[in-house]
XYZ file of C-alpha atoms in Angstrom:
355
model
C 0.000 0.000 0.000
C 1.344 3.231 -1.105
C 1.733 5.722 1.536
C 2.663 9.111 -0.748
C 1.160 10.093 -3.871
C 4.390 9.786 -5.203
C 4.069 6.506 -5.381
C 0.513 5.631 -6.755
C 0.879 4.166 -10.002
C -2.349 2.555 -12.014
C -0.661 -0.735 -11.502
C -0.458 -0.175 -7.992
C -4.160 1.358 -7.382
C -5.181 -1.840 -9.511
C -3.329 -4.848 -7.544
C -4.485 -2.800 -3.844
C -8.175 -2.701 -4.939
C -8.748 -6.124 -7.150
C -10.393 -8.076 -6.524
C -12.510 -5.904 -4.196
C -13.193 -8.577 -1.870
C -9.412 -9.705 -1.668
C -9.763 -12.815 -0.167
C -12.551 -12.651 1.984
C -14.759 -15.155 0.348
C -11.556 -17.666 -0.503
C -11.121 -17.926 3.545
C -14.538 -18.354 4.296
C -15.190 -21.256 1.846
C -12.062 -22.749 2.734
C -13.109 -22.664 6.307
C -16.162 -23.858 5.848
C -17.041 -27.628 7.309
C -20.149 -28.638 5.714
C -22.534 -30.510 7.809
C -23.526 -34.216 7.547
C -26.596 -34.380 5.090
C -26.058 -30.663 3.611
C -24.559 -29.195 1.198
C -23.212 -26.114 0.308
C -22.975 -23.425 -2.598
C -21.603 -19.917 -2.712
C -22.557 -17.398 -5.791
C -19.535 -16.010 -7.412
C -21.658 -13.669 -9.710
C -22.803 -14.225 -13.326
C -23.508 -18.186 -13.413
C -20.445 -19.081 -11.090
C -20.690 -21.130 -8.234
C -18.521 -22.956 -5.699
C -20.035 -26.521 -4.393
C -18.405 -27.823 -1.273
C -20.113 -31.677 -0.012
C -19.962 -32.628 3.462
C -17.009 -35.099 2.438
C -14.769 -31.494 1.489
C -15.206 -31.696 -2.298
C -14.700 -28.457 -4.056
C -16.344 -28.027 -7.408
C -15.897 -24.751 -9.310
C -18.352 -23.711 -11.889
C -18.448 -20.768 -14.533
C -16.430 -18.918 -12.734
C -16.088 -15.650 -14.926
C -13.037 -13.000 -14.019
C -13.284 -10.678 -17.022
C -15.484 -7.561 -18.117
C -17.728 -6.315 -20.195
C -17.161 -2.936 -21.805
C -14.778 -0.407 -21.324
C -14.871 1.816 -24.087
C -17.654 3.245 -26.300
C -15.148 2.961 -29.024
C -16.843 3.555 -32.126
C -20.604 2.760 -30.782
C -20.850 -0.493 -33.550
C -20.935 -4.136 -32.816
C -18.383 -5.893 -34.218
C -19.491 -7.873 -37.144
C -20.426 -11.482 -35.774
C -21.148 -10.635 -32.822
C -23.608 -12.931 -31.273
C -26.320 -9.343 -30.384
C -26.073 -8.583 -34.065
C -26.790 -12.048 -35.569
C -29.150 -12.523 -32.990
C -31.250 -9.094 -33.204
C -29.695 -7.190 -36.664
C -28.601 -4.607 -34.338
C -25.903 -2.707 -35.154
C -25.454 -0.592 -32.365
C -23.051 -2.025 -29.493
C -24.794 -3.334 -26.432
C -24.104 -1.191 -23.059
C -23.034 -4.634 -21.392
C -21.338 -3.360 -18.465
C -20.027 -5.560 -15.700
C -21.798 -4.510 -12.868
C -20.727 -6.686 -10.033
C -17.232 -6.751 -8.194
C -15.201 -9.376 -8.363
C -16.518 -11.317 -5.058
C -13.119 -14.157 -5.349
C -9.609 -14.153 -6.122
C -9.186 -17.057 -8.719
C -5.216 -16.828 -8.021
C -5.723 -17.913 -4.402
C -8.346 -20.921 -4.812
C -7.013 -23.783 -2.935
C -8.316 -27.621 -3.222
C -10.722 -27.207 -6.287
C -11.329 -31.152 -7.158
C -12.976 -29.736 -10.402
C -13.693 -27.393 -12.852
C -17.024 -27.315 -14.460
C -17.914 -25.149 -17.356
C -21.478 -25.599 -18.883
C -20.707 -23.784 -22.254
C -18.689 -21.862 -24.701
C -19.367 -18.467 -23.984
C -16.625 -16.858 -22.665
C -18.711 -15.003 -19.625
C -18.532 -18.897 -18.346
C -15.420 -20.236 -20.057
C -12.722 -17.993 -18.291
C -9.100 -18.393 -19.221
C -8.346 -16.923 -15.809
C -10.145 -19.086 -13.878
C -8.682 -22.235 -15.791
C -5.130 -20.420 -15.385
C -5.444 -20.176 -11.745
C -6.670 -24.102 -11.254
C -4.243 -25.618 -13.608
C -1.259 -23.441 -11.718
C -2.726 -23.855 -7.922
C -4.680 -27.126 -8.092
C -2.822 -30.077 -9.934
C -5.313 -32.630 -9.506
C -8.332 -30.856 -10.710
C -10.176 -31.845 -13.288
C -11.333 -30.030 -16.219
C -14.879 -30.879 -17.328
C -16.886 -29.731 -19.494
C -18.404 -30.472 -23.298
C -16.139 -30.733 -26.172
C -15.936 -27.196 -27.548
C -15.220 -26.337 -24.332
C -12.378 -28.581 -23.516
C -11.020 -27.790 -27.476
C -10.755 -24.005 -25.879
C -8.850 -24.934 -22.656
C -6.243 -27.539 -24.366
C -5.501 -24.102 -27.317
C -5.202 -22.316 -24.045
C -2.361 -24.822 -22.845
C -4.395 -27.132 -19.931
C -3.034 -30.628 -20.000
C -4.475 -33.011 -21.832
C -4.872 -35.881 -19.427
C -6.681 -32.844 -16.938
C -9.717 -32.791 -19.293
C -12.766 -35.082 -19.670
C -15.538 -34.190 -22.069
C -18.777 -35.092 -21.452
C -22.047 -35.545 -23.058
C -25.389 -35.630 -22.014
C -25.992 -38.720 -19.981
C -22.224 -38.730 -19.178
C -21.652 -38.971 -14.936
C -18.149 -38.135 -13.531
C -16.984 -39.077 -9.831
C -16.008 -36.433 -8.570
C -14.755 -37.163 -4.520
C -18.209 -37.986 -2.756
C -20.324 -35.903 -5.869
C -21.516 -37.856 -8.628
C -22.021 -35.038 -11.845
C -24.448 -36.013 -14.035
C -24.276 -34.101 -18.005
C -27.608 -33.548 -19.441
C -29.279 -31.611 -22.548
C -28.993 -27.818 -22.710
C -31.816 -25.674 -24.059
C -29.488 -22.522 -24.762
C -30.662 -21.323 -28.263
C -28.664 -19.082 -28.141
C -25.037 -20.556 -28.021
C -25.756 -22.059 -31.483
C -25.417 -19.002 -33.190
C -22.318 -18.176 -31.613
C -18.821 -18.820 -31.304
C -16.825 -20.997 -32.312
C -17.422 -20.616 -35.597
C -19.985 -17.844 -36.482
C -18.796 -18.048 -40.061
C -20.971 -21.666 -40.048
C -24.161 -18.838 -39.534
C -22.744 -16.445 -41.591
C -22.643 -18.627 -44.515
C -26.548 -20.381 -44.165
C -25.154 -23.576 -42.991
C -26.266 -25.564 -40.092
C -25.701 -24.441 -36.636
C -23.113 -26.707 -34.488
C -24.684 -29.603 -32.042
C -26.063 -28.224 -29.368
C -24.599 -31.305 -27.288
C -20.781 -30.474 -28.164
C -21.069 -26.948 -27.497
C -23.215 -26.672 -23.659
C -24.836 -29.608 -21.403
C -26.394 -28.750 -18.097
C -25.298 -30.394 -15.031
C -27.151 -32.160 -12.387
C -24.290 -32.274 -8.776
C -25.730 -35.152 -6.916
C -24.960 -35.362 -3.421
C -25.669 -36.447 -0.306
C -27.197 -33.170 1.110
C -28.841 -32.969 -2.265
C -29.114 -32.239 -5.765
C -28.333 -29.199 -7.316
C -29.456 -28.551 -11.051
C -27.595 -26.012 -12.609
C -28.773 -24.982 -16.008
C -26.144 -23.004 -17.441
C -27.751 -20.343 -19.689
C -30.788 -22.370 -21.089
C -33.733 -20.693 -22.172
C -36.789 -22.406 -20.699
C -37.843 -25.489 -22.593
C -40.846 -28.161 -22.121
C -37.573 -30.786 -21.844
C -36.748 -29.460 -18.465
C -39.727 -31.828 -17.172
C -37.992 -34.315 -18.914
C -35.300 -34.045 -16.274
C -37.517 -33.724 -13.824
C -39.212 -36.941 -14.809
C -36.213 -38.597 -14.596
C -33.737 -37.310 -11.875
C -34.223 -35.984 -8.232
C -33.382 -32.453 -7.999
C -33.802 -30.241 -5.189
C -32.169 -26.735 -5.868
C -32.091 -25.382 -9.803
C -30.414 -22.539 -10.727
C -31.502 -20.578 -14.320
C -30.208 -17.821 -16.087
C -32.681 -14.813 -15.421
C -32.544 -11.542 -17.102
C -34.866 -8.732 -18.767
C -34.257 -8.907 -22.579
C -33.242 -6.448 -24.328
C -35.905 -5.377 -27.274
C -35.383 -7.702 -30.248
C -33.450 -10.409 -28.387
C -34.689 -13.463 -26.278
C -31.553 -14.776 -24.340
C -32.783 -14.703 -20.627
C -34.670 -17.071 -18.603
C -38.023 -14.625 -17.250
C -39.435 -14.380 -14.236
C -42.482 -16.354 -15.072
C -40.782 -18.746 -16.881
C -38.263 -19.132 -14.254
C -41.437 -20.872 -11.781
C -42.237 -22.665 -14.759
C -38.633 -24.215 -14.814
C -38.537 -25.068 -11.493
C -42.526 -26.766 -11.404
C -41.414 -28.446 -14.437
C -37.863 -30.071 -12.705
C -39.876 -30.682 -9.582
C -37.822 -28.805 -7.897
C -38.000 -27.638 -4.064
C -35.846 -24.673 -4.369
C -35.294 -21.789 -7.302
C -32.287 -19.348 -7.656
C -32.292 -17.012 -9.912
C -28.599 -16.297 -11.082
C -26.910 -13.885 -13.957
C -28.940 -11.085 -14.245
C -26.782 -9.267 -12.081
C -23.671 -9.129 -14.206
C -24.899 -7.370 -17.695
C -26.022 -3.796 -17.609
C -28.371 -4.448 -20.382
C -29.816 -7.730 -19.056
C -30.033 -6.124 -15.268
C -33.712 -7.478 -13.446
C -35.033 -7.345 -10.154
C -34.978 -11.311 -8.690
C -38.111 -9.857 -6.326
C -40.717 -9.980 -9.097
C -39.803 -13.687 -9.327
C -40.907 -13.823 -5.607
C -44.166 -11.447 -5.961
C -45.511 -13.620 -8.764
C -44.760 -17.052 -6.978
C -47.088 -15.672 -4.104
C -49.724 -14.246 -6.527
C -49.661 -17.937 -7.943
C -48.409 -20.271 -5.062
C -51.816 -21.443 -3.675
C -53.660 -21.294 -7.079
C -51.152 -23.941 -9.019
C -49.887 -25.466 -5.841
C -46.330 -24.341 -6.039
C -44.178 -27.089 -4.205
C -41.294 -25.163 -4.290
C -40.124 -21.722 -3.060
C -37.968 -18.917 -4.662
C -34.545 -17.783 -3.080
C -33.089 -14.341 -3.783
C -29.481 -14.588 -3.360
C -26.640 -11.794 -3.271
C -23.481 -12.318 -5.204
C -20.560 -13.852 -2.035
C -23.890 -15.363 -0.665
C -24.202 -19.045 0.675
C -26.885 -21.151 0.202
C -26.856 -24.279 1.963
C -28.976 -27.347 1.405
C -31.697 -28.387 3.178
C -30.855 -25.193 5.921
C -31.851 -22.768 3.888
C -35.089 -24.113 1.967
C -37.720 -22.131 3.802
C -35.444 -18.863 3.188
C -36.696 -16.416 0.728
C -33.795 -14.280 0.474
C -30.307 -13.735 1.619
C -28.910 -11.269 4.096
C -25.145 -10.819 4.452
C -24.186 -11.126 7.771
C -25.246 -7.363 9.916
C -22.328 -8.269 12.819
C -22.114 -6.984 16.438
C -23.893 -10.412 17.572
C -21.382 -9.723 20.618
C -22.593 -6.072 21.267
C -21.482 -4.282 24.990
C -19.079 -7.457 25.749
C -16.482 -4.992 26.006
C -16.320 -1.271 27.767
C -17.868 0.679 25.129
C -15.018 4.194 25.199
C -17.267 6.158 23.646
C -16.876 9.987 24.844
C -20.847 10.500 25.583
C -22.834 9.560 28.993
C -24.438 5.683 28.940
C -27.677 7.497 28.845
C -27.339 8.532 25.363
């Protein structure tokens, strides 16, 4: 820490302030002893999450350490770029990261694996999969094939990597991950080879580009469904697999672009996967995709009683933990308010005790 302006630099002012949270959240998970027939997940913004078992398995997922824009450069899209295709837009897209980095990826410690659920690169992080392969050897890589073709051009080790396919299930310590079908429309328009659009021909397989995941466990299952739009296949899943807690890809759409999971399709995901528990996650990372998780909770008690809702809706706040069965009843997360030990000490305050 620089102690004269003399010697601030904007590589100094950069390493002292990211990532904000330093490593606040890295000690707490690391801390952390889950309890017998729990499990627990921390939200590391955007789609990432951290999954820790009660047998001290550490599964990373999506973990994205980059940024949206920082220029307004010359106010076009690039041509190809996934808005444009999508929507015939030309104008660039204000996406603006607007959460703070709530993890350092250089400090992680004892990751077992790391999980990607697609291509795009606001879930494929060359940071994140710098920092595991340098800090964790053992870890695994997994994820579907376009996604382990990106990590071995980006130098991870071969033998590190198992691609998966829906249907596929990886040990991983005391989780069993289960690959199933994505529903993200959207990824087969985009990379890795938008020239395959450009040109009329066929889009890629969906299953070589994204899968979801089901983590089964023995505190429970958690369904995480990458950034699928809703689809009548999620009761598919649901038909066919216990799942407890989902997590979906909410967002308000831009005009001329369907990308984001809404709010009342986000009950209808998690009625259709049976499950007892939905999280809204991502729509607090893009300035242009921004929503408020509480109108997911205002229409599930406008409609609870009516269609017999078995499950409940859980706001969450980026750094937040959500832990398995605990926290089922919750509707939303508070960070922690401290002073729980209040007056335990001589309180040297320079006003009378009557104040």
């Amino acid at each position: 820490m620089a102690n004269k302006i003399t010697e601030v630099t904007k590589e100094s002012w950069v390493l002292s302030t990211f990532p904000e949270w330093g490593t606040y959240l890295n000690e707490e998970i690391e801390a952390t002893v889950v309890k017998p027939g729990t499990v627990s997940i921390w939200w590391l913004g955007c789609t990432g999450i951290w999954l820790k078992s009660e047998g001290g398995t550490n599964i990373l997922c999506d973990l994205w350490c980059g940024t949206g824009k920082r220029t307004h450069g010359t106010g076009k899209m690039v041509k190809g770029h996934q808005m444009m295709r999508m929507s015939g837009a030309l104008k660039q897209q204000p996406n603006l990261r607007t959460q703070p980095f709530v993890i350092d990826p250089f400090e992680v410690k004892n990751v077992d694996a790391l999980v990607v659920t697609h291509i795009h690169s606001d879930h494929l992080d060359i940071n994140t999969a710098a920092a595991v392969n340098q800090n964790c050897p053992d870890a695994k890589f997994i994820g579907p094939q376009e996604v382990v073709n990106i990590w071995l051009k980006w130098g991870v080790p071969a033998d590190k990597t198992i691609v998966v396919h829906p249907g596929d299930e990886v040990e991983i310590g005391d989780v069993r991950l289960l690959a199933l079908e994505a529903f993200d429309r959207t990824v087969l328009v985009t990379e890795p080879n938008p020239e395959v659009i450009l040109k009329g021909k066929m889009p890629q397989d969906m299953n070589e580009l994204a899968v979801n995941y089901l983590f089964q466990t023995s505190g429970g299952n958690v369904y995480h469904a990458g950034d699928s739009h809703y689809s009548n296949m999620f009761a598919k899943h649901g038909n066919e697999h216990t799942i407890d807690v989902c997590l979906g890809a909410y967002g308000e759409n831009p005009r001329g672009i369907t990308d984001k999971v809404t709010s009342v399709d986000m009950l209808r995901m998690a009625e259709a996967l049976n499950a007892k528990v939905v999280i809204p996650v991502h729509y607090d990372i893009w300035a242009n995709f921004m929503a408020d998780p509480k109108e997911i909770t205002e229409i599930w008690k406008f409609k609870k009683d009516r269609l017999n809702y078995q499950f409940k809706p859980f706001i969450w706040q980026v750094g937040g933990k959500f832990t398995f069965p605990d926290d089922k009843d919750r509707l939303e997360f508070n960070f922690d308010r401290g002073f729980d030990d209040v007056f335990t000490v001589d309180n040297d305050t320079p006003f009378p005790s009557f104040l």
